[in-house]
CSV table of C-alpha atoms in Angstrom, one decimal:
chain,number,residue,atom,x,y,z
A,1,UNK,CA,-19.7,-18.0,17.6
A,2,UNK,CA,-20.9,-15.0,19.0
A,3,UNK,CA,-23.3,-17.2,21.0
A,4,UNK,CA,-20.3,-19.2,22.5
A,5,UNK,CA,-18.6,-15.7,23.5
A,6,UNK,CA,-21.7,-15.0,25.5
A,7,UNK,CA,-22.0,-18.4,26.9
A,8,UNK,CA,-18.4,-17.8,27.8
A,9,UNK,CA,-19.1,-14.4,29.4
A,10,UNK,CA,-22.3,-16.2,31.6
A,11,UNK,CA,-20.0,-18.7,32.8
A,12,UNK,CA,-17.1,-16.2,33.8
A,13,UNK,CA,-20.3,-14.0,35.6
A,14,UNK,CA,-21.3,-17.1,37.6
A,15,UNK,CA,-18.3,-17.5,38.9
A,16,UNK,CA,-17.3,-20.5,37.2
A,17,UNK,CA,-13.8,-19.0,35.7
A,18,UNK,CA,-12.3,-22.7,34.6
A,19,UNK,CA,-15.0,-23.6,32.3
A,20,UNK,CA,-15.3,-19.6,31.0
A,21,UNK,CA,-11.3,-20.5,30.5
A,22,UNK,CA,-11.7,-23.3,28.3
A,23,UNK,CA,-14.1,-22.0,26.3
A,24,UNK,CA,-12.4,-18.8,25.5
A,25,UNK,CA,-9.4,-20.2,24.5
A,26,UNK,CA,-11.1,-22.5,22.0
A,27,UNK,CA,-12.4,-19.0,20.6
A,28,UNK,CA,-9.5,-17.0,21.0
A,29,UNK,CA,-7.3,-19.5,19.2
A,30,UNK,CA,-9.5,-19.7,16.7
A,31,UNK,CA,-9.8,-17.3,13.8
A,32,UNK,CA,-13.3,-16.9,13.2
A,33,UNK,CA,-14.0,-14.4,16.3
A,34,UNK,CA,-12.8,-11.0,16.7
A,35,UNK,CA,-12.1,-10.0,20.3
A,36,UNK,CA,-13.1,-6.7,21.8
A,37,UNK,CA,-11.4,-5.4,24.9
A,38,UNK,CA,-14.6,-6.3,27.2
A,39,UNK,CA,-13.7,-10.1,25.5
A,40,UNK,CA,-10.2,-10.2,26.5
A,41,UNK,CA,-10.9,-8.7,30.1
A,42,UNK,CA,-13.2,-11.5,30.4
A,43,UNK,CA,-11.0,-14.1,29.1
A,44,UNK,CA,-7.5,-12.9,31.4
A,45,UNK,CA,-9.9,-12.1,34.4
A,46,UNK,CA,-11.1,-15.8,34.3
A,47,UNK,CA,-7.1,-17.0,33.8
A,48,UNK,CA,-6.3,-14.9,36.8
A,49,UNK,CA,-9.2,-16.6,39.1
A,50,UNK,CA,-8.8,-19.8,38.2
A,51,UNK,CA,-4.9,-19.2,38.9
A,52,UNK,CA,-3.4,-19.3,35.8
A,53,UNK,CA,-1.5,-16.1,36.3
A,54,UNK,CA,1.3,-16.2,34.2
A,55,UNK,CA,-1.4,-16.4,31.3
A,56,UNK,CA,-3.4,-13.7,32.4
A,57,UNK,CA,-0.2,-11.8,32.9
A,58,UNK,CA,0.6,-12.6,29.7
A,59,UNK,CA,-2.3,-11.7,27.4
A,60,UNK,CA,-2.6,-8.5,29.8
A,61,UNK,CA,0.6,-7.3,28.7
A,62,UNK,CA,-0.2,-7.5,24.8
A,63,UNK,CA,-3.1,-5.5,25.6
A,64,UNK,CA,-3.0,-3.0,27.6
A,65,UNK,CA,-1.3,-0.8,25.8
A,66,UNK,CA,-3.7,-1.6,22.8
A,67,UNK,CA,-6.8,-0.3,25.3
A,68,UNK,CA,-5.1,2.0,27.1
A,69,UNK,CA,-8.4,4.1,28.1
A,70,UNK,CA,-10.1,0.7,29.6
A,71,UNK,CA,-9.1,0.7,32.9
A,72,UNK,CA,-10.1,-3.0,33.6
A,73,UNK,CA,-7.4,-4.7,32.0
A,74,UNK,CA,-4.9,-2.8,33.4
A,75,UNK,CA,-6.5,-3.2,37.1
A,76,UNK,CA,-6.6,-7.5,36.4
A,77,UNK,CA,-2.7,-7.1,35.1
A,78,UNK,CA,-1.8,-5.2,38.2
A,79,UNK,CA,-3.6,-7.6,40.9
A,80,UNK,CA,-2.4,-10.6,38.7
A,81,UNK,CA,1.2,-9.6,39.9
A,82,UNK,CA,0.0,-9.1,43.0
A,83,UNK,CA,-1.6,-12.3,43.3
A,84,UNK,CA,1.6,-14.1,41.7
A,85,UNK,CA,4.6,-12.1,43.5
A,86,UNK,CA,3.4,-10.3,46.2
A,87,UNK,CA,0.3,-12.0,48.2
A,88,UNK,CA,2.3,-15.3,49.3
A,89,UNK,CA,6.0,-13.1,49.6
A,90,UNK,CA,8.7,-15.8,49.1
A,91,UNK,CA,11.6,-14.0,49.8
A,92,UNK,CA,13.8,-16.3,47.6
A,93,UNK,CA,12.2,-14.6,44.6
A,94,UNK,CA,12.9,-10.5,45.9
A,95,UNK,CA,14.7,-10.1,42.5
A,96,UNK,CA,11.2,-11.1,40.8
A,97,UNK,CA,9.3,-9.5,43.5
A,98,UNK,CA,10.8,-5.8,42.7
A,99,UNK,CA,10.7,-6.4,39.4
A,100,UNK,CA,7.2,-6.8,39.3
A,101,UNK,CA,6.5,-4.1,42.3
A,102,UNK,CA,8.1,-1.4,39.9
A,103,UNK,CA,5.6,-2.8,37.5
A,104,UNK,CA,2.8,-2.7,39.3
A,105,UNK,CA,3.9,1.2,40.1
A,106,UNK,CA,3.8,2.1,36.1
A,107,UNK,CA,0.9,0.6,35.7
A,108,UNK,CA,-0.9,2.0,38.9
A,109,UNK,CA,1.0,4.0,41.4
A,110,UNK,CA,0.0,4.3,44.8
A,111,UNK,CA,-3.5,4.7,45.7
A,112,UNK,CA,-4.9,6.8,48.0
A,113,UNK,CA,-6.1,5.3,50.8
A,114,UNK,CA,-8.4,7.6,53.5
A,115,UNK,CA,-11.3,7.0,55.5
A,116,UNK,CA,-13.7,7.5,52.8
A,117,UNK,CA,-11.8,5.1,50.2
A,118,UNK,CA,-10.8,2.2,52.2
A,119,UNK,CA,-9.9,-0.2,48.8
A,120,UNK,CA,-6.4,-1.6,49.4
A,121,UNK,CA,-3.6,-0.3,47.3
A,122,UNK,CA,-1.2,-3.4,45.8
A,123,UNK,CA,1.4,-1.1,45.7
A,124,UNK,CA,1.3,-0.1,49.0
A,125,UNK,CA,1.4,-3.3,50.1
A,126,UNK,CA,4.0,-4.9,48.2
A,127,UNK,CA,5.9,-2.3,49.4
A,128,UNK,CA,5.9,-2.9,52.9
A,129,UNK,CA,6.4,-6.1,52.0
A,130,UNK,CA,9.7,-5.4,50.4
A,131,UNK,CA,11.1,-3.1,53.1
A,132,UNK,CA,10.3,-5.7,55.8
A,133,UNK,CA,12.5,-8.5,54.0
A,134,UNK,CA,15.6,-5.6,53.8
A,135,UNK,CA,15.5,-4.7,57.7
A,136,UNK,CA,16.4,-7.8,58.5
A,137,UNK,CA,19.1,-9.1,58.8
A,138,UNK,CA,20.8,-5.6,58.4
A,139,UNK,CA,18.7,-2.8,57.8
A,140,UNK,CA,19.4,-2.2,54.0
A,141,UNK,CA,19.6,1.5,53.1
A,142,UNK,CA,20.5,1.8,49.6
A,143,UNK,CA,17.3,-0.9,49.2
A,144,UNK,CA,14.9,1.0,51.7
A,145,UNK,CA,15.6,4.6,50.4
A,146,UNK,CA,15.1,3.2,46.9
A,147,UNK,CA,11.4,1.7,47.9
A,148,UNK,CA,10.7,4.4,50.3
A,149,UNK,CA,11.1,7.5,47.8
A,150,UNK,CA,8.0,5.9,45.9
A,151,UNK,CA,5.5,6.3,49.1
A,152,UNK,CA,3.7,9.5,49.5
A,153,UNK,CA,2.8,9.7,53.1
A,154,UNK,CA,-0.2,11.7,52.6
A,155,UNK,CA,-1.3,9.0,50.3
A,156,UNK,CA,-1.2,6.4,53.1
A,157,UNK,CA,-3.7,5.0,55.8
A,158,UNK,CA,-3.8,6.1,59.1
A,159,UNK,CA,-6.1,3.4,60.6
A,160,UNK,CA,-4.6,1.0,63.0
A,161,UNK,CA,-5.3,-2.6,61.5
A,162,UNK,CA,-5.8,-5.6,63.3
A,163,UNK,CA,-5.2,-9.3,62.8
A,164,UNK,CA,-6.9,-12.3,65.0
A,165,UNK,CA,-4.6,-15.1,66.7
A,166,UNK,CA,-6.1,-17.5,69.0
A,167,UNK,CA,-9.3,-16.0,69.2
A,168,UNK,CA,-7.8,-12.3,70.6
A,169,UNK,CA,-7.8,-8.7,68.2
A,170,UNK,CA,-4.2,-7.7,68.2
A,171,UNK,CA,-3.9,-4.0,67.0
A,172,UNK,CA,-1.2,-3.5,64.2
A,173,UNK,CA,0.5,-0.2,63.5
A,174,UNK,CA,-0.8,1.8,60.5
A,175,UNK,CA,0.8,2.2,57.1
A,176,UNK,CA,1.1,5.4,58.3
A,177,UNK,CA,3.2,4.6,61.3
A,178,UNK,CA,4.8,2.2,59.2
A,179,UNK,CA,6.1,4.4,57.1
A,180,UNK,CA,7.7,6.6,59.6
A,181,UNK,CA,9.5,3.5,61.5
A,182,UNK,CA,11.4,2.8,58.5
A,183,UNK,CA,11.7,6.2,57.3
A,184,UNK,CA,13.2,7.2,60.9
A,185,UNK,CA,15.6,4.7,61.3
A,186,UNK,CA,16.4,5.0,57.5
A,187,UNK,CA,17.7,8.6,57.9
A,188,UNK,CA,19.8,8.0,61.3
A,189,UNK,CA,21.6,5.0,59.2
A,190,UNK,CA,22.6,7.4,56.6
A,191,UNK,CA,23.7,10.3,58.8
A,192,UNK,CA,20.8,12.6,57.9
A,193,UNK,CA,20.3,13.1,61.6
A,194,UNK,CA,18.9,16.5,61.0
A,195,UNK,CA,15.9,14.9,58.9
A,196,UNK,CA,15.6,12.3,61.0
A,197,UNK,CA,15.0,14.6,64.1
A,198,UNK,CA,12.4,16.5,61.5
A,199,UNK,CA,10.7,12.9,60.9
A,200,UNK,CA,10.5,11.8,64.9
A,201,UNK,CA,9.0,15.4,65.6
A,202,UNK,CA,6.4,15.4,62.7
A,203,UNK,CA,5.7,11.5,63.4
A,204,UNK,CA,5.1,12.0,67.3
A,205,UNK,CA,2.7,14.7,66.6
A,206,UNK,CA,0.4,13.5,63.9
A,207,UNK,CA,0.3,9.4,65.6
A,208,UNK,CA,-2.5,8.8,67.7
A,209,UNK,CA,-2.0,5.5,68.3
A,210,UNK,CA,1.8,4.2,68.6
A,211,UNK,CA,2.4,0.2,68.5
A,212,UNK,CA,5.2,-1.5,68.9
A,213,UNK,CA,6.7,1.0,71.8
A,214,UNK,CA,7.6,3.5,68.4
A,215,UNK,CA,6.5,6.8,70.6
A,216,UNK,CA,10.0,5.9,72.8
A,217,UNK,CA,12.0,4.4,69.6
A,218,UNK,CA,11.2,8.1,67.7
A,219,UNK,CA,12.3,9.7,71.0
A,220,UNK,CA,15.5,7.5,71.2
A,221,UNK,CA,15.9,8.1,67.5
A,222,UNK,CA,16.1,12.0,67.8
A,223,UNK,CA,18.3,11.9,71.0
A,224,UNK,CA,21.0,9.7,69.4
A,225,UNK,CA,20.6,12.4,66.4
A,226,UNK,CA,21.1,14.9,68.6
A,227,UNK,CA,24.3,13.3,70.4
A,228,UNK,CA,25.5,12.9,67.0
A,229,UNK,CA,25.4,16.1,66.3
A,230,UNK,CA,27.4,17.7,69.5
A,231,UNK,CA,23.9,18.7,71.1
A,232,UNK,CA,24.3,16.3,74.5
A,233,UNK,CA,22.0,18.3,76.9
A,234,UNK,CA,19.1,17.5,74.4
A,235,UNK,CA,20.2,14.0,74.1
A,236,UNK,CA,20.3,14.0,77.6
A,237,UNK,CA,16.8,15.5,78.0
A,238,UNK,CA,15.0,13.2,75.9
A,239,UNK,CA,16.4,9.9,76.6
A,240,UNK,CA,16.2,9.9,80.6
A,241,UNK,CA,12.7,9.7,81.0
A,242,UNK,CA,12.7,6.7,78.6
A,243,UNK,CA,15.1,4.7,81.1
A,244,UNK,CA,11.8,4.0,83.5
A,245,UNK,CA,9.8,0.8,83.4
A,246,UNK,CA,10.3,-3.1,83.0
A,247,UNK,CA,11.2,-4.0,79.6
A,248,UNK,CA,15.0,-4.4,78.5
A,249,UNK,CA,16.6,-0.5,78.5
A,250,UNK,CA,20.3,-1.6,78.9
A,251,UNK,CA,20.9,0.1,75.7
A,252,UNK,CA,19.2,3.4,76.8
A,253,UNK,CA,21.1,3.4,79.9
A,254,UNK,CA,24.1,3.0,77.8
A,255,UNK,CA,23.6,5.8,75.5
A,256,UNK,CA,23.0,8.1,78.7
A,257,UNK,CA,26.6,6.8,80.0
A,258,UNK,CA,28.1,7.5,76.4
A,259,UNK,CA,26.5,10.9,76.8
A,260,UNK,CA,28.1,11.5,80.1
A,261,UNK,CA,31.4,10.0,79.1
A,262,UNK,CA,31.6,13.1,76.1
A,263,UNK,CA,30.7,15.1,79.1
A,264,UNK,CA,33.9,14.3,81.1
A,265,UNK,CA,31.2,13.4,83.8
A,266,UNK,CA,33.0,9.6,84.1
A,267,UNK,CA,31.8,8.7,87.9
A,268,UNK,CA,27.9,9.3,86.5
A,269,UNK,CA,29.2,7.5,83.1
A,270,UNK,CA,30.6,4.5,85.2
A,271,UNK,CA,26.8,4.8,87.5
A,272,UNK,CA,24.8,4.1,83.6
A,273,UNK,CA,27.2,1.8,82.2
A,274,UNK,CA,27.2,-0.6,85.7
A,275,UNK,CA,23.2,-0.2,85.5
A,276,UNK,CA,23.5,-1.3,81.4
A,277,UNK,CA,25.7,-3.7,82.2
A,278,UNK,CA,23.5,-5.2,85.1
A,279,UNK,CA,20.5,-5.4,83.1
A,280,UNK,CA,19.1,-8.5,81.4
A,281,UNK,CA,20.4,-8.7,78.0
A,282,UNK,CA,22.7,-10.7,75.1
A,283,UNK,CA,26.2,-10.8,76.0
A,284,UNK,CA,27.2,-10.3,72.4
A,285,UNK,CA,24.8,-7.1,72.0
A,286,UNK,CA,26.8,-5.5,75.4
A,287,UNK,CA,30.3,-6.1,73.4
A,288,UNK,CA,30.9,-2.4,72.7
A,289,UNK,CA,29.2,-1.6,75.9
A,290,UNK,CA,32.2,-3.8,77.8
A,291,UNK,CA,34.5,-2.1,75.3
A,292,UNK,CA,33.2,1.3,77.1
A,293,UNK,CA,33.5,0.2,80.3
A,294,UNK,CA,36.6,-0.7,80.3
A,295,UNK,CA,37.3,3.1,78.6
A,296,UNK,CA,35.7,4.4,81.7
A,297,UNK,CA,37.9,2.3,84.1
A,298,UNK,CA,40.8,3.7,82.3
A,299,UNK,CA,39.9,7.5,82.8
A,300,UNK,CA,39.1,7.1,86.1
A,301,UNK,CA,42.8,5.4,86.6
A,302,UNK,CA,41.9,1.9,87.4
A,303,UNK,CA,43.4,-0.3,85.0
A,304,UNK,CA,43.2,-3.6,86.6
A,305,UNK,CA,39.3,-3.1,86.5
A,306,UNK,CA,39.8,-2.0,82.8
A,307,UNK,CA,41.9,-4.9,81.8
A,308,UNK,CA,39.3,-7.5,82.5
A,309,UNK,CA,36.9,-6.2,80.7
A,310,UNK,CA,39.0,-6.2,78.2
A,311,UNK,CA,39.8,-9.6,78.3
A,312,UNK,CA,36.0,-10.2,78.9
A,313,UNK,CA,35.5,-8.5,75.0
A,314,UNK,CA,38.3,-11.0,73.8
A,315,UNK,CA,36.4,-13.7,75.4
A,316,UNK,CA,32.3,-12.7,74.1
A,317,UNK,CA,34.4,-12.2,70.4
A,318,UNK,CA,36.2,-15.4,70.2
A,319,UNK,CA,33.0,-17.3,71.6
A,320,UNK,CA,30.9,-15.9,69.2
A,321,UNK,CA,33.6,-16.4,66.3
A,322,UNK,CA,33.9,-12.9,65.4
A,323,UNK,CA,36.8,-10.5,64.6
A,324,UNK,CA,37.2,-7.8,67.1
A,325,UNK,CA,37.3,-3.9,66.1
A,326,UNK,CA,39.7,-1.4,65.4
A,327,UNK,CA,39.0,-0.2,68.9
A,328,UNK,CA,38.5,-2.9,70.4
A,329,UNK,CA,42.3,-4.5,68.7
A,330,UNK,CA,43.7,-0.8,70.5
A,331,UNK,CA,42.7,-1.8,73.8
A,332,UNK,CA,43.9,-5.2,73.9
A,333,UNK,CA,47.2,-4.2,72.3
A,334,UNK,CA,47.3,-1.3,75.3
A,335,UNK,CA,47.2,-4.1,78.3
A,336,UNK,CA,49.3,-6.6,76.1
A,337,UNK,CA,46.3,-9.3,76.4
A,338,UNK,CA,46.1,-12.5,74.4
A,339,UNK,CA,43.8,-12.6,72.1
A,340,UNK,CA,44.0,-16.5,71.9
A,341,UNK,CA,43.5,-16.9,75.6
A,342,UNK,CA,42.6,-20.2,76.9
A,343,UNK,CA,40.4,-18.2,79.8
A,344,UNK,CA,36.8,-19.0,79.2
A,345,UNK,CA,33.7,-16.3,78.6
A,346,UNK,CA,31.8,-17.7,82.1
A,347,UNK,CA,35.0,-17.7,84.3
A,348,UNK,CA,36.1,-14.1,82.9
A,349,UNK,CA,32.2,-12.6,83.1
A,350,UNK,CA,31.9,-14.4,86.6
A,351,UNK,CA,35.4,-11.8,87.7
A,352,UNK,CA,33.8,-8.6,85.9
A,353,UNK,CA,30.3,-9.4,88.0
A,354,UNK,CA,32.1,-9.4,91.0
A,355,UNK,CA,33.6,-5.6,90.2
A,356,UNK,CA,30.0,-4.6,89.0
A,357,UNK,CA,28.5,-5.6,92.1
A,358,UNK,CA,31.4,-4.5,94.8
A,359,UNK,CA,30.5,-0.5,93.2
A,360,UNK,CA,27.2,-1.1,93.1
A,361,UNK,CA,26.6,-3.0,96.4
A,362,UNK,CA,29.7,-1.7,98.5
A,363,UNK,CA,30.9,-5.7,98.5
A,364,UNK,CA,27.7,-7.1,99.9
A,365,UNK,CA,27.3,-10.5,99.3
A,366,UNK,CA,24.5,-12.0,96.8
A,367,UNK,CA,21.8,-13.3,98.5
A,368,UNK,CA,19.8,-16.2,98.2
A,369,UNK,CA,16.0,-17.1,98.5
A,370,UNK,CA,12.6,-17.9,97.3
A,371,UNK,CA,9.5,-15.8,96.1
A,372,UNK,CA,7.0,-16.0,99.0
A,373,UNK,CA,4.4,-13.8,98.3
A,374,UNK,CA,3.1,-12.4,95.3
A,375,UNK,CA,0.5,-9.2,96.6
A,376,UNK,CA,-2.5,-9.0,95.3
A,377,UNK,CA,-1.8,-6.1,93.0
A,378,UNK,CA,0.3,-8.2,90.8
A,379,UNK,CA,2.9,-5.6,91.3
A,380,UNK,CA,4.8,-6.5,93.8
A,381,UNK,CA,5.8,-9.3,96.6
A,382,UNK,CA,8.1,-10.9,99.5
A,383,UNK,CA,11.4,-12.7,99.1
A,384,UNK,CA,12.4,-15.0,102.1
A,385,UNK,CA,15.9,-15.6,102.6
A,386,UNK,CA,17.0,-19.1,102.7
A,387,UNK,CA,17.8,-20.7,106.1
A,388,UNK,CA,16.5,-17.7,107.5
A,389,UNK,CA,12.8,-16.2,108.4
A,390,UNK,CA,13.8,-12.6,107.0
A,391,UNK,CA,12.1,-11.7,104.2
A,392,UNK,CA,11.9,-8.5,101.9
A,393,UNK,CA,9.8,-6.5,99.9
A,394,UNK,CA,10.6,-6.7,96.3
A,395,UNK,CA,9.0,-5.1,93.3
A,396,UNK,CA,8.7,-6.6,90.0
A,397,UNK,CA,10.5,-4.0,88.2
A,398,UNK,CA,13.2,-5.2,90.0
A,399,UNK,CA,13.5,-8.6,88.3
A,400,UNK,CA,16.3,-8.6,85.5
A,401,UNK,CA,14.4,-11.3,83.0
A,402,UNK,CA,11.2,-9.2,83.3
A,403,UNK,CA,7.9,-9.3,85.6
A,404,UNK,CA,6.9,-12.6,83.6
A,405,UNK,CA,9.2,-14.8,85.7
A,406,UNK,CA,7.7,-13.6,89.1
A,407,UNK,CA,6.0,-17.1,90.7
A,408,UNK,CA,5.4,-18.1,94.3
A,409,UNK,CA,8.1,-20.6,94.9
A,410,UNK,CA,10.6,-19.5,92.3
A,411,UNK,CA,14.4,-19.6,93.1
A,412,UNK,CA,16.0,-16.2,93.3
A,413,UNK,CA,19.2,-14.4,93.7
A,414,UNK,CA,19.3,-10.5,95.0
A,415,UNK,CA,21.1,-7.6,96.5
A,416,UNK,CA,20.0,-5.0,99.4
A,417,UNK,CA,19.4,-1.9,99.4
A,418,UNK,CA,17.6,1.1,100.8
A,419,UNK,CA,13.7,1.2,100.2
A,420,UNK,CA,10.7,3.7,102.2
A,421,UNK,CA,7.9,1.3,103.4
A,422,UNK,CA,5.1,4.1,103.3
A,423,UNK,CA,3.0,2.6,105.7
A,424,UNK,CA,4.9,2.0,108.2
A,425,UNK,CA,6.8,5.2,107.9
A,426,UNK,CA,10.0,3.7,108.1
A,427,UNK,CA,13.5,3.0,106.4
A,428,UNK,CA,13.7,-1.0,105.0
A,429,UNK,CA,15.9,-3.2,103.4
A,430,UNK,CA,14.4,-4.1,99.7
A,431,UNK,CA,15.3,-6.9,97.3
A,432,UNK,CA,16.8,-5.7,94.3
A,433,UNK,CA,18.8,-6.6,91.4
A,434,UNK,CA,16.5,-10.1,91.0
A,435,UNK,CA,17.7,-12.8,89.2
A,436,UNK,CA,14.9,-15.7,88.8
A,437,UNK,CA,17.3,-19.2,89.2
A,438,UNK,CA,16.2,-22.3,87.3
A,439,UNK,CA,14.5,-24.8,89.9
């Protein structure tokens, strides 16, 4: 027999675990050999590679607290669960998932993981996991601070990873960074905006390398804190050099207007909240920025203005089947609105456009035309204006849906306004305000 045991270990060393399987379970059931803790490694370590993991599970847990000095059963009962729970994360089994994740963290806690040790920690891993599948779709903070409190920062890699798709490197955040994106927005949800203006300091100083735009997220993070907590000039500070650039900032310009608005400063309030409201994004996302504007409209004493928005809030609500807020249920009740109007959401945003664009534009008309030119620097081009030879200088910042959209030939719709052409020294008319129009 104790020939068969070896033949079993050979097998399970030349990595052929199904036939090392079937052989030790002939022995094992049998009664005529005795196995030591090097045997019954052998045997679970060939269930858990020839994926029998509830098996090697299994005899793992009878036995690990029998050898509780031999590290290697404990190490094939820990990957086991990762290999069975966490390495193909279903989300329909996150009760079994955690379950096993808190297992995992008696068994092993979390590994360090530094330049010099480099092996993966399952833990680790199956945590971030886990916090992933509760930030969406609401960020879960009860479930997050649970899972977060068992990560030791100091414990965690800094090293940016990388995955490969379609043949190009694309650089991922570290755990590292990881860790502070949840931990960030974590603290804000629960009020802790003190700590979480701590966190955003500590994480833009140590993080080399940010991904995923977090350097401006942490930024936005502590301003918001800092607006929470009374401090607006700060909140001011830090979030206006974050409203620059191409991507989507409606939000940021809406914050600065809210900032502005607890200032009593409504006429620079109304200047954000018209550039927020202008800017490419969801209707549904811009509810409680409509709700503000209309807020504004009222403190600066023109109701009429105020009203529609209103009644464009009652329209964006009932389209998306959702209840409207406290709030929101004191405004319409203010202008006597009904809230089962038969006026539609594109009629009623096609009114509050045409208010938008009289303060912005002074009541010039849209205009209409086609992208020309795009200049060599990718940057920047000419718009000509249908049935006419005029043409303007445009930038690609200027275009709401993004830089993306900016082809020769495209379709557009734009306002005027004042731009410097450098060369020529001289005051010209620019494209702005872009829309890109389906051909």
């Amino acid at each position: 027999m104790e020939n068969q045991l070896q033949k079993a270990k050979e097998l399970r060393q030349e990595k052929k675990f199904d036939e090392a399987v079937v052989l030790y379970e002939q022995l094992y059931e049998g009664e005529s050999v005795v196995f030591n803790h090097w045997d019954i490694w052998s045997y679970v370590h060939s269930l858990k590679n020839c994926g029998q993991l509830d098996k090697s599970i299994e005899l793992s847990e009878r036995y690990v607290e029998g050898f509780p000095d031999f590290e290697l059963i404990k190490n094939n009962l820990v990957w086991a669960y990762f290999d069975k729970y966490i390495r193909n994360f279903n989300s329909d089994f996150i009760v079994e998932i955690e379950r096993a994740l808190n297992r995992i963290h008696e068994l092993n806690g979390q590994q360090e993981v530094s330049e010099n040790n480099n092996i993966p920690c399952p833990f680790t891993i199956g945590v971030f996991k886990v916090l992933k599948h509760f930030r969406r779709p609401n960020f879960n903070l009860f479930k997050t601070r649970y899972w977060i409190d068992k990560i030791s920062p100091e414990k965690l890699s800094r090293r940016e990873q990388s995955i490969e798709q379609n043949g190009v490197e694309r650089k991922l955040a570290s755990d590292f960074e990881k860790y502070y994106s949840y931990l960030i927005s974590l603290q804000y949800g629960e009020g802790a905006f003190e700590e979480c203006i701590k966190s955003a300091e500590l994480a833009l100083e140590t993080i080399t390398n940010f991904h995923y735009n977090n350097a401006n997220w942490f930024k936005r993070r502590m301003a918001l804190s800092y607006f929470e907590l009374g401090e607006l000039e700060k909140a001011e500070e830090i979030l206006k050099p974050l409203d620059k650039g191409t991507n989507e900032k409606w939000f940021i310009e809406y914050e600065l207007s809210q900032i502005y608005f607890e200032q009593g400063n409504f006429d620079k309030s109304l200047e954000f909240a018209l550039k927020a409201a202008k800017n490419f994004g969801d209707d549904f996302m811009k509810v409680n920025l409509f709700t503000h504007l209309a807020r504004i409209f009222y403190k600066q004493d023109k109701f009429e203005y105020a009203k529609e928005h209103a009644q464009l809030v009652i329209c964006i609500k009932k389209d998306n089947g959702s209840q409207l807020d406290s709030k929101q249920e004191k405004l319409i009740a203010f202008f006597k609105l009904d809230k089962n109007s038969s006026i539609g959401l594109r009629e009623q945003k096609k009114i509050v456009e045409d208010i938008w664009n009289d303060l912005l534009f002074d009541g010039q008309p849209m205009n209409h035309g086609k992208i020309s030119k795009i200049l060599p620097n990718g940057k920047a081009g000419f718009i000509s204006l249908n049935d006419s030879r005029e043409s303007y200088y445009f930038s690609f910042q200027s275009i709401k849906q993004g830089r993306r959209f900016a082809k020769e030939g495209k379709s557009v719709s734009f306002f005027l306004k004042e731009g410097f052409d450098k060369k020529k020294n001289e005051i010209k008319m620019n494209a702005c305000e872009i829309i890109v129009l389906k051909n």
